[in-house]
Each structure stands twice: as structure tokens, then as C-alpha cells.
Coordinates of C-alpha atoms and ligand atoms in Angstrom, one line a residue:
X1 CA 115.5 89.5 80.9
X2 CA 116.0 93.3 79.7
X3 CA 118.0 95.7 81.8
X4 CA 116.0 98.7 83.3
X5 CA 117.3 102.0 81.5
X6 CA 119.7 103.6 83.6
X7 CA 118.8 106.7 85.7
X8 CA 120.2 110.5 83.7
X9 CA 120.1 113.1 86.1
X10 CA 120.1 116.2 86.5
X11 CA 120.1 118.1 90.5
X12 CA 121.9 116.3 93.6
X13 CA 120.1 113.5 95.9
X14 CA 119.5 113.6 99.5
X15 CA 122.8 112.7 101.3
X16 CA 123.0 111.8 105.1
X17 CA 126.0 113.3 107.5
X18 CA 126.5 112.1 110.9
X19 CA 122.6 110.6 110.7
X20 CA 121.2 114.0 109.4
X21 CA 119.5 114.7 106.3
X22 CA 121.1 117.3 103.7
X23 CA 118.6 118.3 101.5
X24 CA 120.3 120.3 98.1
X25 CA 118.7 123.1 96.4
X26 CA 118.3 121.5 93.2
X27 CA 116.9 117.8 94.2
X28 CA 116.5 114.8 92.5
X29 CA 113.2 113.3 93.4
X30 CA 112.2 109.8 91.4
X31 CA 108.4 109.0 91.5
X32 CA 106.9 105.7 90.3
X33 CA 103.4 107.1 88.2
X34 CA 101.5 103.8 89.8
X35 CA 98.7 101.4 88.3
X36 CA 95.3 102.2 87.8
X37 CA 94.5 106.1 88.2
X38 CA 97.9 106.7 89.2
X39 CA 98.5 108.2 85.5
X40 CA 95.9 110.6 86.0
X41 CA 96.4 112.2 89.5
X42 CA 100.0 112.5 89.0
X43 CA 99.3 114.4 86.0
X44 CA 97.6 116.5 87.8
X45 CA 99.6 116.9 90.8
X46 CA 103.2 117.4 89.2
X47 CA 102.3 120.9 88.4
X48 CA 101.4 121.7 91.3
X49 CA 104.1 120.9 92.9
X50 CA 106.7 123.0 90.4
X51 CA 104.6 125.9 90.7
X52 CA 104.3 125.6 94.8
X53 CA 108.0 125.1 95.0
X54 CA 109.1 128.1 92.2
X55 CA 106.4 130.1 94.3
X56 CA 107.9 129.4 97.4
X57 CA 111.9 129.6 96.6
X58 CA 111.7 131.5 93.2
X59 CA 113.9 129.8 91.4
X60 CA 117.1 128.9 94.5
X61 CA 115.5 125.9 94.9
X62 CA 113.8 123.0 92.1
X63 CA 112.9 119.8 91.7
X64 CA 114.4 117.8 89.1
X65 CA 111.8 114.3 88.8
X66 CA 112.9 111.0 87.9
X67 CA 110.5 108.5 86.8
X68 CA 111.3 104.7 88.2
X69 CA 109.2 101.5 87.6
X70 CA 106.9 99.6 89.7
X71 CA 103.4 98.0 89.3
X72 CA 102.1 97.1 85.9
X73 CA 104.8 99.5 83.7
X74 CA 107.6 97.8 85.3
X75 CA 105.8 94.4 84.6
X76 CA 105.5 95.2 81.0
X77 CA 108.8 96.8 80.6
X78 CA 111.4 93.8 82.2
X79 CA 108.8 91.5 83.5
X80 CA 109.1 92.3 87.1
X81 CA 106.6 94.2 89.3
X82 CA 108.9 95.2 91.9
X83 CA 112.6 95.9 89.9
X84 CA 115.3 95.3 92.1
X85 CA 116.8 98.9 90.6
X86 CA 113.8 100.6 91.6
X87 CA 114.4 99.2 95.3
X88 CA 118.2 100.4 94.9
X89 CA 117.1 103.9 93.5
X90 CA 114.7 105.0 96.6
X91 CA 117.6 104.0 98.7
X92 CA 120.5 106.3 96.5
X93 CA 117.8 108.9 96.8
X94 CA 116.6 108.3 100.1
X95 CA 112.8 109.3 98.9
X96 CA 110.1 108.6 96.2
X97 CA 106.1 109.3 95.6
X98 CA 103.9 107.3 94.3
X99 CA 100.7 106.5 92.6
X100 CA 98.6 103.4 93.7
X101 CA 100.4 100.0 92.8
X102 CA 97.9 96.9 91.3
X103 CA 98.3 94.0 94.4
X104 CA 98.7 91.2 91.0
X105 CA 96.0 88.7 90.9
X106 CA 97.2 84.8 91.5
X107 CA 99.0 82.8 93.9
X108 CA 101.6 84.0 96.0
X109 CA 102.2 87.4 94.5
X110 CA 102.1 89.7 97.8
X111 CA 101.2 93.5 97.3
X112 CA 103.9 95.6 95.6
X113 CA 103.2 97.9 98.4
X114 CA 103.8 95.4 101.3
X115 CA 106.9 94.9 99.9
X116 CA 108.3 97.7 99.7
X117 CA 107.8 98.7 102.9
X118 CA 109.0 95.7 104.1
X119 CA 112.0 96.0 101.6
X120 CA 112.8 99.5 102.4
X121 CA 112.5 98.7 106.5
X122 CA 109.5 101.8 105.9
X123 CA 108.7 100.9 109.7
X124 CA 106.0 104.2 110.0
X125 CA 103.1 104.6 108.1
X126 CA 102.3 108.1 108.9
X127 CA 98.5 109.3 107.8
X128 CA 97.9 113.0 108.6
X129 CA 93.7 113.7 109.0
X130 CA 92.7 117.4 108.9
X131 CA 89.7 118.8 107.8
X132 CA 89.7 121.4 104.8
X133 CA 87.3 123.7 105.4
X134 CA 84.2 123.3 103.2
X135 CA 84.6 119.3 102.4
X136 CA 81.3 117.7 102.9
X137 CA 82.0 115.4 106.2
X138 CA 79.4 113.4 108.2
X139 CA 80.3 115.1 111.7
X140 CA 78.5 117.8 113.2
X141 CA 82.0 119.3 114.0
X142 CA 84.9 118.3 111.6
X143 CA 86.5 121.3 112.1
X144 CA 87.4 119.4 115.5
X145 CA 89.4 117.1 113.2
X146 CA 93.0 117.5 113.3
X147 CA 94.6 114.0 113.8
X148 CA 97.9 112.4 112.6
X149 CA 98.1 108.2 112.5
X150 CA 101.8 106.6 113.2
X151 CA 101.1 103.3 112.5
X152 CA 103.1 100.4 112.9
X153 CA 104.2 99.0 109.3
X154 CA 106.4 96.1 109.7
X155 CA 104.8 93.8 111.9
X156 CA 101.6 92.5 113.0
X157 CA 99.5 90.2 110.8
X158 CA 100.6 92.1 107.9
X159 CA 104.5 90.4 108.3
X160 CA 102.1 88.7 105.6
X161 CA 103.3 85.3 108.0
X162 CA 100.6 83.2 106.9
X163 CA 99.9 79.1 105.5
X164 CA 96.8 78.1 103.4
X165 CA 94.4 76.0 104.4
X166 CA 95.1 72.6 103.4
X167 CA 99.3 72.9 102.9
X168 CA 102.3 70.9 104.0
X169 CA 103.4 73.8 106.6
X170 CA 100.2 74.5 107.8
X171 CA 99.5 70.8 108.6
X172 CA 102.8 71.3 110.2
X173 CA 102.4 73.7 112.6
X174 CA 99.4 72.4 113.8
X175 CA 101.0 69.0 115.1
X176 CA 103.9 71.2 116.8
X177 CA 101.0 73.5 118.1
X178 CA 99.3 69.8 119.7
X179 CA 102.2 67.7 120.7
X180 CA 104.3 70.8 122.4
X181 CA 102.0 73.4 123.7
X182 CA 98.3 71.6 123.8
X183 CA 96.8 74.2 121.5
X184 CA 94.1 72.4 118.8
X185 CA 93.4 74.2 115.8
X186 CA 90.6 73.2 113.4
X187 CA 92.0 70.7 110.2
X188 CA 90.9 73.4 108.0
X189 CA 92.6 76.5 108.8
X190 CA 94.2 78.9 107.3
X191 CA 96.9 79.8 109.9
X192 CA 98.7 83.0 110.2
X193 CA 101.0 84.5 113.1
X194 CA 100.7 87.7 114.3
X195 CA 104.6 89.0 115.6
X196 CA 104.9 92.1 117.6
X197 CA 108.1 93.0 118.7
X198 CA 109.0 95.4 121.7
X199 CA 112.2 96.7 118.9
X200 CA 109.8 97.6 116.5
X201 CA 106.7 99.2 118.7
X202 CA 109.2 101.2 120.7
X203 CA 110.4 102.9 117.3
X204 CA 107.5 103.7 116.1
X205 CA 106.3 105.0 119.7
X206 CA 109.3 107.3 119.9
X207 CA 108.7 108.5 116.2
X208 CA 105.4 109.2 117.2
X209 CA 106.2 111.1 120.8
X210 CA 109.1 113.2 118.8
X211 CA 106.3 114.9 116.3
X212 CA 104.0 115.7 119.2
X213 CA 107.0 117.3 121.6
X214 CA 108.1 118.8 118.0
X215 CA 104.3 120.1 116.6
X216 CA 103.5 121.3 120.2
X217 CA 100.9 118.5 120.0
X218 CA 98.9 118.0 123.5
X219 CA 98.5 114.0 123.6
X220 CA 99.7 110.7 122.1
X221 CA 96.9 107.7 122.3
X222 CA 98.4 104.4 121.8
X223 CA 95.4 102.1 120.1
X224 CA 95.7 99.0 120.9
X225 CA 93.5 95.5 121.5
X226 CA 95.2 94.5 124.5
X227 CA 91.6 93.3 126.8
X228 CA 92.1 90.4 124.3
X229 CA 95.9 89.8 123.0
X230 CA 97.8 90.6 126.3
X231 CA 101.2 89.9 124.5
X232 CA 100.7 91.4 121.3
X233 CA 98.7 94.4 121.4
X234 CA 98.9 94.6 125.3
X235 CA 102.5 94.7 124.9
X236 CA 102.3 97.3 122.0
X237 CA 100.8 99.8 124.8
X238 CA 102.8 98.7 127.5
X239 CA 106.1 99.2 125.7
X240 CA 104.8 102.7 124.3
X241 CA 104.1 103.5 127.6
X242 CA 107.9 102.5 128.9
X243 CA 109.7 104.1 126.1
X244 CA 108.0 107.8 127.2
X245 CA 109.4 107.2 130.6
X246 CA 112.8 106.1 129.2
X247 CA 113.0 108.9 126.9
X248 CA 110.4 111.6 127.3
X249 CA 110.5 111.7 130.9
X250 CA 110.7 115.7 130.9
X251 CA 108.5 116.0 128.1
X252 CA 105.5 113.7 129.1
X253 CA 103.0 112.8 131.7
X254 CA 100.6 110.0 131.5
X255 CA 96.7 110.8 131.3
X256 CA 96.7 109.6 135.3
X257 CA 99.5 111.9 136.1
X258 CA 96.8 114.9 134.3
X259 CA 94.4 113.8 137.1
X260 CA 96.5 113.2 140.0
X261 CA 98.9 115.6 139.9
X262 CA 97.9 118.5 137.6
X263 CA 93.8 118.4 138.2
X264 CA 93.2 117.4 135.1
X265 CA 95.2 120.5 133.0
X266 CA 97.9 119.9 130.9
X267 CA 101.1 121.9 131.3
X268 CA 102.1 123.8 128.0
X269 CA 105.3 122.1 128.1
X270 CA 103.8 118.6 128.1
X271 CA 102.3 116.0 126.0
X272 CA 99.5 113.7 127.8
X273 CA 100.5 109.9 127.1
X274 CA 97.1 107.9 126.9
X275 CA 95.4 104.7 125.6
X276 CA 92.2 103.5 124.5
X277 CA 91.1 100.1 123.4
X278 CA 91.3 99.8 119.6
X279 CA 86.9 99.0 119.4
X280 CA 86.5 102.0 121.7
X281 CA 88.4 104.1 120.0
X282 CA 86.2 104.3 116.3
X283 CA 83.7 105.5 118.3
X284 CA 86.4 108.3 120.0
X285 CA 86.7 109.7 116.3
X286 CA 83.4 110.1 115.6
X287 CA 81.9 111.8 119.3
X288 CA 85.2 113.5 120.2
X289 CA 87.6 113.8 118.0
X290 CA 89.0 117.0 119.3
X291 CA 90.6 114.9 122.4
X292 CA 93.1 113.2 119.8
X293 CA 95.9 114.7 118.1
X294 CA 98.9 111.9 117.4
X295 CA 97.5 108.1 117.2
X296 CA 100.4 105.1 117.8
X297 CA 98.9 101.9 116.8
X298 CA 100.0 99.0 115.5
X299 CA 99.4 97.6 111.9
X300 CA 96.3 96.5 111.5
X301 CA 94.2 99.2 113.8
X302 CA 95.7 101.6 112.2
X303 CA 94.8 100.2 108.7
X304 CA 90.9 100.4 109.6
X305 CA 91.6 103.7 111.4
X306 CA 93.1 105.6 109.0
X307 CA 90.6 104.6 106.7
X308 CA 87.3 105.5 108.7
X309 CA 88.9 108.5 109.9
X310 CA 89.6 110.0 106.3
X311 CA 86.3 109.4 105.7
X312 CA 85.4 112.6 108.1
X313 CA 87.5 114.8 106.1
X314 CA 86.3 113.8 102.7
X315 CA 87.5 110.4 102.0
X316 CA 89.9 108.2 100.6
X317 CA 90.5 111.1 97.7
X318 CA 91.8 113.8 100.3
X319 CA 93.7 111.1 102.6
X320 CA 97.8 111.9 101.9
X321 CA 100.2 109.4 103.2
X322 CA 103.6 108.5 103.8
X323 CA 105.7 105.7 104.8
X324 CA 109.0 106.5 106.9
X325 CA 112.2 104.5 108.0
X326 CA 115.3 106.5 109.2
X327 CA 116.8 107.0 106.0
X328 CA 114.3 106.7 103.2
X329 CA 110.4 107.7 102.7
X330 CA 107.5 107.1 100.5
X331 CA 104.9 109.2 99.9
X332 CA 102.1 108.5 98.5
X333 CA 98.3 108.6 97.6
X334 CA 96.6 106.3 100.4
X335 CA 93.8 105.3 97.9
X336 CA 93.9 102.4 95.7
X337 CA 94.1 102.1 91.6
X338 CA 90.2 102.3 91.6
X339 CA 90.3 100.6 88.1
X340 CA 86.6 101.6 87.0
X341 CA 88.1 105.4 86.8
X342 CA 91.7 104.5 85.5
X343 CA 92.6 106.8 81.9
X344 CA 88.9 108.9 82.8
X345 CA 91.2 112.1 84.0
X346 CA 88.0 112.2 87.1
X347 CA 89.2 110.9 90.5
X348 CA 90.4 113.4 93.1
X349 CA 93.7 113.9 93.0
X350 CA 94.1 115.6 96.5
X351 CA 95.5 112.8 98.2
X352 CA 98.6 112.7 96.1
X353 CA 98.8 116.4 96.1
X354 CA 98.4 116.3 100.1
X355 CA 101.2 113.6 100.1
X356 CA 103.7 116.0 98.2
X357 CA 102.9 118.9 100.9
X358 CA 103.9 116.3 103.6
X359 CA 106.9 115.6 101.6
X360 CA 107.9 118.9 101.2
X361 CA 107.3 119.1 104.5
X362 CA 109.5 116.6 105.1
X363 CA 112.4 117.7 103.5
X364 CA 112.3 121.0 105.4
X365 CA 110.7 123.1 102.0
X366 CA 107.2 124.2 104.3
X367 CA 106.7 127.4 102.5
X368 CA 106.1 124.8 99.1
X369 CA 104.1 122.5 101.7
X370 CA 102.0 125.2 103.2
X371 CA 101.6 127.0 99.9
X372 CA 100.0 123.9 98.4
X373 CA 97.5 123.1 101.2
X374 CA 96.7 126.8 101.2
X375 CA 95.9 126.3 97.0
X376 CA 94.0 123.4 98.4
X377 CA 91.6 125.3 100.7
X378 CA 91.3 128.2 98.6
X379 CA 90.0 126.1 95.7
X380 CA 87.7 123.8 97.5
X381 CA 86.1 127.1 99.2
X382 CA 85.6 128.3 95.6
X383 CA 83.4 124.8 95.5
X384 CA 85.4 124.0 92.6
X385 CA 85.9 120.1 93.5
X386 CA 86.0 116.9 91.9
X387 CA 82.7 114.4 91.5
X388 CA 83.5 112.4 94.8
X389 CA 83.0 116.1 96.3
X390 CA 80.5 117.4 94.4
X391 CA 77.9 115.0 95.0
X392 CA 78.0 115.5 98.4
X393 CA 78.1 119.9 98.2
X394 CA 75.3 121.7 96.8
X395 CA 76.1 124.8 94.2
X396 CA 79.5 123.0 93.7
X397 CA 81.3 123.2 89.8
X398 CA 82.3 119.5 89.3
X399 CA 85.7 119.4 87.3
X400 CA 87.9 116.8 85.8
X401 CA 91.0 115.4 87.9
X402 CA 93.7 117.7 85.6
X403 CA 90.7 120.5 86.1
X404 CA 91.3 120.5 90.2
X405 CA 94.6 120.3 89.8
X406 CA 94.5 123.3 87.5
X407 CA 92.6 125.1 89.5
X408 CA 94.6 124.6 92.8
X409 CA 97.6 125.6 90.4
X410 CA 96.3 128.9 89.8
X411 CA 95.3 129.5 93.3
X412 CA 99.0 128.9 94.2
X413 CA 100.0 131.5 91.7
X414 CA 97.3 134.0 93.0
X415 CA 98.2 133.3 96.8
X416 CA 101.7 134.5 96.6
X417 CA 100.9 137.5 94.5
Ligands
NAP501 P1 90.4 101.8 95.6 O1 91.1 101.7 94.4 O2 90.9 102.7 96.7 O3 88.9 102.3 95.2 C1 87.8 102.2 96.0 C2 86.8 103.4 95.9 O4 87.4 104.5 96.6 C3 86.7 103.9 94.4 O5 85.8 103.1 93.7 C4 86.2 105.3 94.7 O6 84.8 105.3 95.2 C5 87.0 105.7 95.9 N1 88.3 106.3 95.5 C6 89.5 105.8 95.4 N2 90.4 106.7 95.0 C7 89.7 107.9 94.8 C8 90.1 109.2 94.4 N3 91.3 109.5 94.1 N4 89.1 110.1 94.3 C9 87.9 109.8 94.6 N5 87.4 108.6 95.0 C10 88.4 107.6 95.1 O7 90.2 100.4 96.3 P2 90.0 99.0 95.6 O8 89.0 99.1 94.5 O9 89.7 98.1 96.8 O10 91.4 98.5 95.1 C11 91.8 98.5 93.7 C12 93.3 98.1 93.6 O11 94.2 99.0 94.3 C13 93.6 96.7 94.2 O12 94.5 96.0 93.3 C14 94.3 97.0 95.5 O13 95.2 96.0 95.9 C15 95.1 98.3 95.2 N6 95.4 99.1 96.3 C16 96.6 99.8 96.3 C17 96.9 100.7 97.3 C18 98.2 101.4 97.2 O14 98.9 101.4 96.2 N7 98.6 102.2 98.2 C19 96.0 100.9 98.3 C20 94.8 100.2 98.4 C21 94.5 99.3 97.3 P3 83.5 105.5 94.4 O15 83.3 104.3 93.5 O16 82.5 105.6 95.4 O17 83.6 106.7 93.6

């Protein structure tokens, strides 16, 4: 098998001291190009993020980028879709962004994107939904939009625990399921397990209650489906709902504590823990979604969730992501490889672009994030958009992928003039 060619850098990576995060001035920051479109809206968004970050720092701080492998180039390059030395770099360097990765067709190849959250221990998949003023949306209101998703990333029934229909194991359980806890399942199942772990819910909770305490955020809404899996999703809620008394006591009240004790205001100082039943809760978004700001659900909600929320705020082209652990993160465009577009330089590359302001964010570089969502605006109020946008605004100019980006570009340039 060939070697992968070894990393030459230039800039420092992002080194850890007693747990916190040192971020250097001139930073190394690999990103894997992806499958699919992935070519296109990263060329697109690179420059926007050199120009947002020589903007914002003027020249004390840079990025120096590092491309590493995953997907179909790795594939073709050392016949691997997931390199073991692309694993090993996002942990030297702590981060990466990404493109959309291929899930391969055939037996028992799981997505490249499951894995490596699962690889990287990527617990929260954090999906940010704000509305850009001017993006067609289907509400009356969107403006009323202004959501962020922690969803749970490592468990659920994407653990990707599952047996086919048919096999040895699944054959297997089902007698141990008979003969030891009565429970029949039909001979031809599929069987899969659905693990959720009080560990795992109450880190993601916490992550989630820290961002609202930190943003000034005024509630936290755990979605869960616990009317029908009491110790699985009714679990997730009750756990979520232990760990802000056994860690947030000062900083939190619970939605009856609103009513009972504070007639129904919220102190300044406070964030209002609540829950709502996950079916419930799609219709939520769409009547009121100014009553939710920070969403804590586990895996597969949140999957659906993020999804129908983006679609308020323009769709899957304008939905940034990232996925978090305590010492590494991946950012990266929420969409997939949309193959019918891939090489056409047309899809929207504002997800990616919105996934570098997060990470900018992230590292503590929020004059490079803000400029870049405020390039963003700007450009989309000029109506200068991309075809998934311009079919839905009338007098819009419809440009190419590298056009938007382009255009965002020189907003950038003009915004800090
Ligand atoms: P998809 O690639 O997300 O594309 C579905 C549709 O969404 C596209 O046809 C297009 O709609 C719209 N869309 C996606 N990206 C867009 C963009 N940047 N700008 C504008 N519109 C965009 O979903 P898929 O076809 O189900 O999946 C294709 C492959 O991607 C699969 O192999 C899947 O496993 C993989 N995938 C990867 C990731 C990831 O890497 N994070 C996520 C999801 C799926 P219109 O046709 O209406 O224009």
C-alpha cells in the first residue's frame, strides 16, 4: 500500500495547556476538499476566508491551510477512504473543515462521516440556524429564526449497532431476546439497538447549557421522544434536566419554576430549562420559533431537525455545521456531495463559508467570523445569490458558486474600508 505524503508546514497548530485551547497567530489549519461539490465550494470559500482574516487582523494573524485526504481522493491516492494519518492529523492539529464526503456504495462500508465522529469522540454536532435577511423562507416571520442545534453525535441508532435481516447475529439475538426476556421479534428483521447513555447525554447537555449562560441565550429545550422510549429518550430529558441542577443551579430555572415562582418572566441572569416532545416540536419551529434559542437532542431528532429547520433559512446551501469533542472539531458544510452539480462551479457555497465563520468563531478570531457573515448579508441584500436562491427571489442576479463567493469577497473588502 503507498504511504500518505507527509504533512510540510508552515504556522504553529493549536496546543492545549491545563485543558485550554492556545490558539497561535499564524495557524495551521488542514482541510479535507471532500467528494462531490466539495471541489467547488471550497474554491470558493478559501478566499473568503484569507481576505476575512487579513481584514480583520491585518496581517498579525494568518492561516496557513493544509490539505489532508478523505473520501474518494484518499481512495484513489492509497486505497483508503478514511487514512489512518488523516485521523492522526485532525488530532495534532486539534481542527479541520471539510467538504461533503461520498457514504461508498456496497456492503459494510459505513459513512466516512460517521466515522469520524465516532473516531475523533466528535460527541456535539452543533448546527447554528439564523435567518439572513433577504433569503427566500417559507415563514411569515423568519426573522424570528435565531436557533442553535447541540445534537447528540455518538449514540443513539446512529452507534450504527445494527444486524441484517437474515444473518448469523441477528438470528442470534432474537433467541437470547425469546429464551431470557420473552420479547418476540419477527424472523425477518433487520435488528438494530438504540444505546443512550446518561455519560454521553449529560455532556452534551452541559455543552449545550454553557453556550446559552455564555451567548446570554434565554432557554435550552431538550427534544426528546420520551411518551414512547421512557429509557432512551425519556432518559435523555431526564438526565438534561439533572445535570442543570447539578451544575447550573445559579444559572438556570426550569420552565415551571418561570410560572411558579417568577409569573411567567425570566430573570436576565437566567436561562429557562424546558422540553418538548420531539413530534411536537417540528411544528414549534414552524408557528413559533422565536420561543427557541439552544435545542439539546439526541441523535436522530436532531438529524431531522436540523434539516427542516435550515430549510426556513434558505436550505441545505446556507446550513453551516460543526462537530465538537473537548479537544478537536470539524467544521463543515452540513449538505451532501449532491453529485448531479459536482465540477458545475453552481451550488451555494454558503454553508461552508458559514462553517468557517463558526470556526473562526471558535478559535476566538470573531472579528474574521463576524466580518464574513456581514459579507454574507451584504451580498445576499444586493440579490446577488446563487440558483438554489434565485429561483425562489424575484429581480435576483443568479451567479456561479466561485461568482458568490467573489462577490461576498469583495463585500468583505468594502465592509472594512
Ligand atoms: P445532497 O448531496 O445534500 O443533495 C440533495 C439536494 O440538496 C441537491 O440535489 C440540491 O437540491 C440540494 N443541495 C445540496 N447542497 C447544496 C448546495 N451547496 N447548494 C444548493 N443546493 C444544495 O444529498 P444526497 O443527494 O442525499 O447525498 C449525496 C451524497 O452525499 C451521498 O453519498 C451521501 O451519503 C453524502 N452525504 C454526505 C454528507 C456529509 O459529508 N456531511 C451529508 C449528507 C449526505 P436541488 O436538486 O433541489 O437543487
Amino acid at each position: 500500500m503507498k504511504k500518505m505524503p507527509k504533512l510540510r508546514v508552515s504556522g504553529k497548530a493549536i496546543a492545549y495547556k491545563n485543558g485550554v485551547m492556545k490558539v497561535p497567530d499564524h495557524l495551521i489549519i488542514p482541510f479535507i476538499i471532500g467528494d462531490g461539490v466539495g471541489p467547488d465550494i471550497w474554491k470558493a470559500s478559501q478566499p473568503v476566508f484569507d481576505v476575512a482574516v487579513a481584514q480583520a487582523y491585518q496581517g498579525r494573524r494568518k492561516v496557513f491551510w493544509k490539505e489532508i485526504f478523505a473520501g474518494e481522493k484518499a481512495f484513489k491516492k492509497i486505497g483508503k477512504w478514511l487514512p489512518q494519518e488523516t485521523l492522526e492529523a485532525i488530532r495534532d492539529f486539534h481542527l479541520t473543515i471539510k467538504g461533503p464526503l461520498t457514504t461508498p456504495v456496497g456492503g459494510g462500508i459505513r459513512s466516512i462521516n460517521v466515522q469520524l465522529r465516532q473516531a475523533l469522540e466528535l460527541y456535539a454536532c452543533i448546527r447554528p440556524v439564523k435567518y439572513l435577511k433577504g433569503v427566500p423562507s417559507p415563514l411569515k416571520k423568519p426573522q424570528d429564526v435565531d436557533m442553535i442545534i447541540f445534537r447528540e453525535n455518538m449514540e443513539d441508532v446512529y452507534a450504527g449497532i445494527e444486524w441484517q435481516r437474515g444473518s448469523r447475529e441477528a438470528a442470534k439475538l432474537r433467541s437470547f431476546l425469546k429464551k431470557t426476556l420473552g420479547v418476540e421479534i419477527a424472523q425477518d428483521s433487520g435488528i438494530g439497538l438504540k444505546p443512550i447513555s446518561e455519560s454521553n447525554t449529560k455532556r452534551l447537555v452541559r455543552r449545550a447549557i454553557q453556550y446559552a449562560v455564555d451567548h446570554h441565550r434565554q432557554s435550552v429545550t431538550i427534544v426528546h421522544k420520551g411518551n414512547i422510549m421512557k429509557f432512551t429518550e425519556g432518559a435523555f430529558c431526564e438526565w438534561g434536566y439533572q445535570l442543570a441542577r447539578e451544575e447550573f443551579s445559579d444559572q438556570t430555572i426550569t420552565e415551571q419554576e418561570l410560572n411558579e415562582k417568577f409569573s411567567g418572566r425570566c430573570p436576565s441572569d437566567k436561562v429557562i430549562i424546558k422540553d418538548r416532545i420531539a413530534d411536537a416540536m417540528f411544528q414549534q419551529v414552524l408557528l413559533r420559533p422565536s420561543e427557541y434559542q439552544v435545542i439539546a437532542t439526541p441523535n436522530l431528532n436532531g438529524d431531522y431537525l436540523s434539516d427542516a429547520v435550515a430549510a426556513e433559512v434558505g436550505g441545505l446551501g446556507m446550513a453551516p455545521g460543526a462537530n465538537i469533542g473537548d479537544h478537536c472539531a470539524v467544521f463543515e458544510a452540513t449538505h451532501g456531495t449532491a453529485p448531479k452539480y459536482a465540477g458545475k462551479d453552481k451550488v451555494n457555497p454558503g454553508s461552508l463559508i458559514l462553517s468557517g465563520a463558526m470556526m473562526f468563531d471558535y478559535l476566538g478570531w470573531t472579528s474574521a467570523g463576524e466580518l464574513i457573515r456581514k459579507g454574507m448579508q451584504k451580498t445576499i441584500l444586493d440579490k446577488i445569490v446563487t440558483y438554489d436562491l434565485a429561483r425562489q427571489m424575484k429581480g435576483a442576479k443568479e451567479v456561479s458558486c466561485s461568482g458568490f463567493g467573489k462577490a461576498v469577497t469583495q463585500n468583505i473588502c468594502k465592509l472594512k474600508k
